[in-house]
Coordinates of C-alpha atoms (C1' of nucleotides) in Angstrom, one line a residue:
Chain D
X9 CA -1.8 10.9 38.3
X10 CA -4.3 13.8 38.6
X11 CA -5.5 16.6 35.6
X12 CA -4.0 19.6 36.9
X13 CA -4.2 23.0 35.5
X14 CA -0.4 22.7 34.9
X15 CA -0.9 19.3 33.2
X16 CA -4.0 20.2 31.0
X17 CA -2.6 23.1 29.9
X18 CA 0.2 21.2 28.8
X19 CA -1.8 19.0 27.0
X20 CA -3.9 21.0 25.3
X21 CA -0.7 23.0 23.9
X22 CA 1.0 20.0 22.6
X23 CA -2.7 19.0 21.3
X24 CA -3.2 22.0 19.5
X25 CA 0.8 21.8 18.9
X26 CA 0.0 18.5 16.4
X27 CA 2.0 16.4 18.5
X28 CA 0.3 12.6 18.9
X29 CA -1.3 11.6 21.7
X30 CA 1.5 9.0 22.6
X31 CA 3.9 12.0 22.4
X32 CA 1.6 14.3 24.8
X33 CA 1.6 11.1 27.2
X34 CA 5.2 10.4 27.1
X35 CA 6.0 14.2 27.8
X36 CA 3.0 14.3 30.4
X37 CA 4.4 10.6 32.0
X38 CA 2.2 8.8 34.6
X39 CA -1.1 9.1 31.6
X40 CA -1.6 5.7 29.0
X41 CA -1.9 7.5 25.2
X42 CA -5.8 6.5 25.6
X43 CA -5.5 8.3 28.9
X44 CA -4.6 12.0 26.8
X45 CA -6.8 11.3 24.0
X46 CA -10.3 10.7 26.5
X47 CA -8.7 14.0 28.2
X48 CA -9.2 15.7 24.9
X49 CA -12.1 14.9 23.9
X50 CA -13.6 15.7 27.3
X51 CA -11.7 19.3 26.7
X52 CA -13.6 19.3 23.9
X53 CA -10.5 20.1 21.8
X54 CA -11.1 16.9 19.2
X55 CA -10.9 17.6 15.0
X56 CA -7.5 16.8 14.2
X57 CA -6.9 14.8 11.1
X58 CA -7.6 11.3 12.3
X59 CA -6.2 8.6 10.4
X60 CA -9.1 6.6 10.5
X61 CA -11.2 9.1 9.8
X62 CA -11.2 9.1 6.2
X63 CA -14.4 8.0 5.9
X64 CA -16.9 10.9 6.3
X65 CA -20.3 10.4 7.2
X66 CA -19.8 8.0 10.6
X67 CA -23.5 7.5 10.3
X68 CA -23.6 7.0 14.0
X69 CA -21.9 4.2 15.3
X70 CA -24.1 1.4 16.7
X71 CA -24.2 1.8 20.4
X72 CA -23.6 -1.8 21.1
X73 CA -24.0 -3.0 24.5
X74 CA -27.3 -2.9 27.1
X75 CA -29.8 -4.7 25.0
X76 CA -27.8 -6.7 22.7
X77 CA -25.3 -9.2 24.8
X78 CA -23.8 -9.6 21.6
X79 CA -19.9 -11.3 22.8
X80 CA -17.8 -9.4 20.2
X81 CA -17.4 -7.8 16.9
X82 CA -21.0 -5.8 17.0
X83 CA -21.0 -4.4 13.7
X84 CA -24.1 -4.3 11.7
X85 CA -22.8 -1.8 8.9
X86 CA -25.1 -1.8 6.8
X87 CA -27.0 0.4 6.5
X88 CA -27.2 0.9 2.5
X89 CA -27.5 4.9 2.0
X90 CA -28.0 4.5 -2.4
X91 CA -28.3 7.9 -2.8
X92 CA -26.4 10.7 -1.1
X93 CA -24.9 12.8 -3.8
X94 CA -23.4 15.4 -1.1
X95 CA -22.8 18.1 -3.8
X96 CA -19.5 18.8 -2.0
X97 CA -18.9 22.6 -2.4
X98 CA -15.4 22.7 -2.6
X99 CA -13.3 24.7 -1.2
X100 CA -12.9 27.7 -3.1
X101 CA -9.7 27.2 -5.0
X102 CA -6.8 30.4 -4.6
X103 CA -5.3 30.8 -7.7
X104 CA -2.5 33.8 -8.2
X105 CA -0.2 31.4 -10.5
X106 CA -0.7 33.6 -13.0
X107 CA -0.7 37.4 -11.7
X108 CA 2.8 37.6 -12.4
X109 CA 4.8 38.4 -15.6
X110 CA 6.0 34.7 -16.9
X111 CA 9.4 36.2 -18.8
X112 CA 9.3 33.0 -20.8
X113 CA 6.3 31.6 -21.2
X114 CA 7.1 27.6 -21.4
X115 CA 3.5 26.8 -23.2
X116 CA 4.6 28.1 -26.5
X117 CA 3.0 27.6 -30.0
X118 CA 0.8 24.3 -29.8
X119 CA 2.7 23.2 -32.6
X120 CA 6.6 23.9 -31.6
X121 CA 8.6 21.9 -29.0
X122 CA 9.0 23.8 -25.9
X123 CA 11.9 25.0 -25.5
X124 CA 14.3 22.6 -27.0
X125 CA 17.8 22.3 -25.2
X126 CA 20.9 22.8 -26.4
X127 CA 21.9 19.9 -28.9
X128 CA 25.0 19.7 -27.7
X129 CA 25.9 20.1 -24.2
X130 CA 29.1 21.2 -23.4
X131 CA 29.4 18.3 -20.5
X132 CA 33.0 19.0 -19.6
X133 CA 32.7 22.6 -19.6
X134 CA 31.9 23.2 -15.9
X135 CA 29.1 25.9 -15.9
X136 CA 29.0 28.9 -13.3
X137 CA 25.5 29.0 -12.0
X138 CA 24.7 31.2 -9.1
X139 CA 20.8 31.4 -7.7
X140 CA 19.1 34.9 -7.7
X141 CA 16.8 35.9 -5.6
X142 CA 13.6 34.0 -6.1
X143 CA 15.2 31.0 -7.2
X144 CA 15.7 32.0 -10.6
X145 CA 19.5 30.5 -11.8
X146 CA 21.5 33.4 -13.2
X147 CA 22.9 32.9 -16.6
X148 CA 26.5 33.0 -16.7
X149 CA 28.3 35.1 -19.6
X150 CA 28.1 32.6 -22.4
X151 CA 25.1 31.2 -21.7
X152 CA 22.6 31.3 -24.9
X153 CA 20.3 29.2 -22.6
X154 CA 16.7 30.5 -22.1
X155 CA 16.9 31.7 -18.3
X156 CA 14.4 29.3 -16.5
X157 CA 11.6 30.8 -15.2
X158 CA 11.3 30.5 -11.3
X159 CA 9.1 28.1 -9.3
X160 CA 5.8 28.8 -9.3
X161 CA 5.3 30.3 -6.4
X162 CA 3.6 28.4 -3.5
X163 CA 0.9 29.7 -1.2
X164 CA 3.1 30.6 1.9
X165 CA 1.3 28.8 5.1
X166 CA 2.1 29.8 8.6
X167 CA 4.2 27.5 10.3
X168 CA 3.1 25.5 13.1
X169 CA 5.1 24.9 15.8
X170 CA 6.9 21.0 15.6
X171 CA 5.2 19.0 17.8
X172 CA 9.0 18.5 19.4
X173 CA 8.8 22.2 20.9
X174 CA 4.9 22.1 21.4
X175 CA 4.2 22.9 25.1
X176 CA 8.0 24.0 25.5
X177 CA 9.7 27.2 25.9
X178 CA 10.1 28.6 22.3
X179 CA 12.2 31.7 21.0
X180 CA 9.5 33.9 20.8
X181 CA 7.9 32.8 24.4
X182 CA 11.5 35.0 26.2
X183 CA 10.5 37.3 27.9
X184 CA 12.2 39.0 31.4
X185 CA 10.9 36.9 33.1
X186 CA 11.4 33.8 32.6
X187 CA 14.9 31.7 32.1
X188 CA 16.2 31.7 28.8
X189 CA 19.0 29.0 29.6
X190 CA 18.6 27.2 26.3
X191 CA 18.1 23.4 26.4
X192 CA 19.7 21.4 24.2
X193 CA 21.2 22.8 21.0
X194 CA 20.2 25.0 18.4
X195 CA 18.9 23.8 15.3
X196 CA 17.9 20.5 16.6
X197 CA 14.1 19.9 16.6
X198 CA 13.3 19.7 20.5
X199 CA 15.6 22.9 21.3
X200 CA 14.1 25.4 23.7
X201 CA 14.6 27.1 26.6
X202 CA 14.0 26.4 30.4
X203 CA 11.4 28.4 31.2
X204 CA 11.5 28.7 34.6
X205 CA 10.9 31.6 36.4
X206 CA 13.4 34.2 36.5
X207 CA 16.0 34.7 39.4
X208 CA 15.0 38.5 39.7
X209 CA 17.8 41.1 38.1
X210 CA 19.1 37.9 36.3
X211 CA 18.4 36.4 33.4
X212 CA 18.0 32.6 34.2
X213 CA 16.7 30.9 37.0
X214 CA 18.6 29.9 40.0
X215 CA 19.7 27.0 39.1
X216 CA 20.8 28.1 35.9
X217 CA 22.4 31.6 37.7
X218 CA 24.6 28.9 38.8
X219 CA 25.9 27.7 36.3
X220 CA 26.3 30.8 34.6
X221 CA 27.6 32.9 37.8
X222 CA 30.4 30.9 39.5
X223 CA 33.0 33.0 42.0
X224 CA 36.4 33.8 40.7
X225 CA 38.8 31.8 42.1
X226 CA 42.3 32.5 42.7
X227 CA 44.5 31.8 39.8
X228 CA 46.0 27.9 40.2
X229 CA 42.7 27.1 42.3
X230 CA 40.5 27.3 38.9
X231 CA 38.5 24.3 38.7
X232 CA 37.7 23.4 34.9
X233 CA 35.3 25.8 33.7
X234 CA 31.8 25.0 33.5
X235 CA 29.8 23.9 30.5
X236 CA 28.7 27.0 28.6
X237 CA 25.5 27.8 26.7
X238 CA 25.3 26.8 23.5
X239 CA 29.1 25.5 23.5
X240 CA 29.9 22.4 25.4
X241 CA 28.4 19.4 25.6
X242 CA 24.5 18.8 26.1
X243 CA 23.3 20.3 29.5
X244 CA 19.9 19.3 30.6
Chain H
dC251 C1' 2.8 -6.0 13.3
dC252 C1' 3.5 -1.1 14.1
dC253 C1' 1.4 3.4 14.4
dT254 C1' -2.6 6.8 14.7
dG255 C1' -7.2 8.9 16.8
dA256 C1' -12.3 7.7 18.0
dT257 C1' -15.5 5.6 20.8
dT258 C1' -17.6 3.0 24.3
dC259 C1' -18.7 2.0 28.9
dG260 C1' -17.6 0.2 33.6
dC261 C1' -15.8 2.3 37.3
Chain W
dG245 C1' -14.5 12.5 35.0
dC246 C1' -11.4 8.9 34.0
dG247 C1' -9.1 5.6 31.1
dA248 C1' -8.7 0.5 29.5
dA249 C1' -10.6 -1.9 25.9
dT250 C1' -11.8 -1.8 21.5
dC251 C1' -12.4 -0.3 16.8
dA252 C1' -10.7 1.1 12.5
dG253 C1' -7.6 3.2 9.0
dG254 C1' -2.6 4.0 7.4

DNA sequence: CCCTGATTCGC
DNA sequence: GCGAATCAGG
């Protein structure tokens, strides 16, 4: 198997995607994991949180080889750096957690309990809870319990696309143009769309145009309809 | 052992 | 440029 465009671009979606290199080679087919991962670095598209790259500071691995017939296991770490304090500027930390009214601020007097719960209870008494928006849980008519303040609220990051759709036909990439037969079902983690270029003045494919247009055949003659989209079973 | 990505180096 | 072999961490 050959790098074409189709195939690099491919790659470097699902790359950038998160997916693992042994997913990009599976999806890719006729590449070894190793294969995909030389690819990438020679695309120049490398940082990616590498498990064994924990260790900063690689302090150049020691080009074995040439001079040194050493048979195996050519690693002369040593190389003692004492003193490398690497002041580590940290990244500067976002803090909003407090830029909101707290209604009930837990950290009360040093000296009280916070918040001490009800002695007793009522166990048996089934309690009517229902959840607010924000999280909060409303209180129901009897409740004497302090309302509980809402999860802090967490730094909302943009999603990135599961490496199971990476380099396929999301949602968002439906245009006019190309078929938006869906593949697989909804809500499962690898469902998308086909993709394929449109059958003009339709909106699938021709392949999928037919399945989706079939004549009308006289009534008796019907032949058991066809799967549907998003109804029967999985179509691929 | 399995997985992961990084790197090297003969081709 | 390619990728198997190898390394190394989880």
């Amino acid at each position: 198997m050959s790098w074409t465009d189709e195939r690099i671009e491919k790659l470097t979606k699902m790359w950038e995607g998160g997916a693992t290199a042994s997913q990009i080679a599976d999806e890719l087919g006729g590449v070894s994991r190793n294969a995909v991962i030389g690819k990438a670095h020679r695309l120049g598209l490398k940082a990616r949180p590498s498990p064994v790259k924990a260790n900063e500071k690689p302090a150049v691995r020691p080009a074995a080889a040439a001079a040194a017939p050493t048979p195996k296991k050519p690693k002369p770490v040593v190389e003692a750096r004492p003193a490398a304090p690497d002041p580590e500027p940290e990244e500067p930390r976002i803090e909003e957690e407090e830029s909101f009214d707290d209604p009930t601020p837990v950290r009360a007097a040093p000296s009280a309990e916070p918040v001490p719960p009800p002695a007793a209870p009522p166990v048996d008494q089934p309690r009517i809870v229902s959840v607010g928006p924000g999280g909060f849980l409303r209180q129901g008519p009897g409740d004497q319990q302090q309302p509980i303040p809402p999860a802090p609220p967490r730094r909302l990051v943009p999603a990135k696309p599961s490496p199971e759709v990476a380099g396929k036909t999301s949602l968002l990439d439906l245009n006019d143009r190309i078929c938006r037969w869906p593949m697989g079902h909804p809500g499962e983690p690898d469902f998308h769309f086909c993709g394929e270029k449109v059958n003009p003045g339709f909106p699938y494919c021709v392949e999928h145009c037919g399945r989706a247009y079939q004549a009308q055949l006289p009534r008796g003659a019907r032949r058991p309809p066809p799967p549907l989209p998003f109804g029967g079973p999985r179509v691929r």
